[in-house]
Structures are given as structure tokens and as C-alpha cells.
XYZ file of C-alpha atoms in Angstrom:
65
model
C -19.534 -28.006 33.352
C -17.797 -25.177 35.155
C -14.813 -23.064 33.918
C -12.448 -21.085 36.050
C -11.745 -17.303 35.613
C -8.586 -18.039 34.371
C -9.522 -20.418 31.520
C -11.993 -17.407 30.364
C -8.929 -15.015 30.380
C -6.325 -17.137 28.457
C -9.388 -17.783 25.842
C -9.832 -14.031 25.330
C -6.248 -13.165 25.149
C -5.948 -16.000 22.549
C -8.726 -14.585 20.553
C -7.351 -10.933 20.939
C -3.679 -11.962 19.844
C -5.267 -14.382 16.558
C -6.964 -10.828 15.388
C -3.861 -8.974 16.368
C -2.052 -11.270 14.142
C -4.363 -11.390 11.454
C -4.249 -7.351 10.880
C -0.934 -6.985 11.629
C -0.187 -9.743 8.568
C -2.365 -7.466 6.085
C -0.296 -5.713 3.758
C -0.816 -3.442 0.951
C 1.136 -2.819 -2.332
C 1.783 0.828 -3.682
C 2.286 0.692 -7.577
C 4.416 3.747 -8.663
C 4.372 4.603 -12.257
C 7.617 5.502 -14.133
C 8.293 8.612 -16.450
C 7.566 7.957 -19.789
C 5.480 5.258 -19.241
C 2.275 7.082 -20.836
C 0.362 6.318 -17.396
C 1.018 9.901 -15.794
C 0.034 12.926 -17.455
C 3.078 15.073 -19.043
C 2.409 17.773 -16.342
C 3.051 15.566 -13.502
C 6.178 14.076 -15.071
C 7.466 17.591 -15.561
C 6.430 18.206 -12.040
C 8.498 15.100 -10.642
C 11.400 15.917 -13.217
C 11.755 19.567 -12.086
C 11.582 20.248 -16.030
C 10.172 23.939 -17.146
C 8.173 22.331 -19.900
C 6.106 19.180 -20.202
C 6.511 19.031 -23.978
C 9.359 16.380 -23.470
C 6.646 14.390 -21.722
C 3.632 14.486 -24.020
C 2.795 11.133 -25.924
C 3.055 13.387 -29.075
C 6.013 14.663 -28.823
C 8.112 11.311 -28.032
C 10.667 10.609 -30.652
C 9.973 7.268 -32.630
C 12.866 4.605 -32.398
């Protein structure tokens, strides 16, 4: 069976499009952690809020409700 040059080019283009669409459709999710959640160190929470002291963000310093 003899294939034409245009058929090969069309197949190559379709394969490349499939790969391109597959790569583009991949997505990543970035999970952020909020202040006071206990998941980030007190020093990092202090830097994010611009406070002078990390004491307010330390788990042992949190006021019980």
C-alpha cells in the first residue's frame, strides 16, 4: 500500500496536535496555607503579616475560645 506524502504529513500533524493538547490540558494546583491554621511556622506568619513579633502566631500563645 502506497501512502502519499500529504497523508504522512497529516498524520504527523495530528499526532503533534494530540501531544500538544495533552500537555496543555495538564494543570497544577497550588495549595496555600492561611495564617493561624497551624500549618506554617510562626516566623513565616510574622513575615507575611509584617508584624514585629512572632509570639501572636505561636500555637502555645493562642487564646482558647
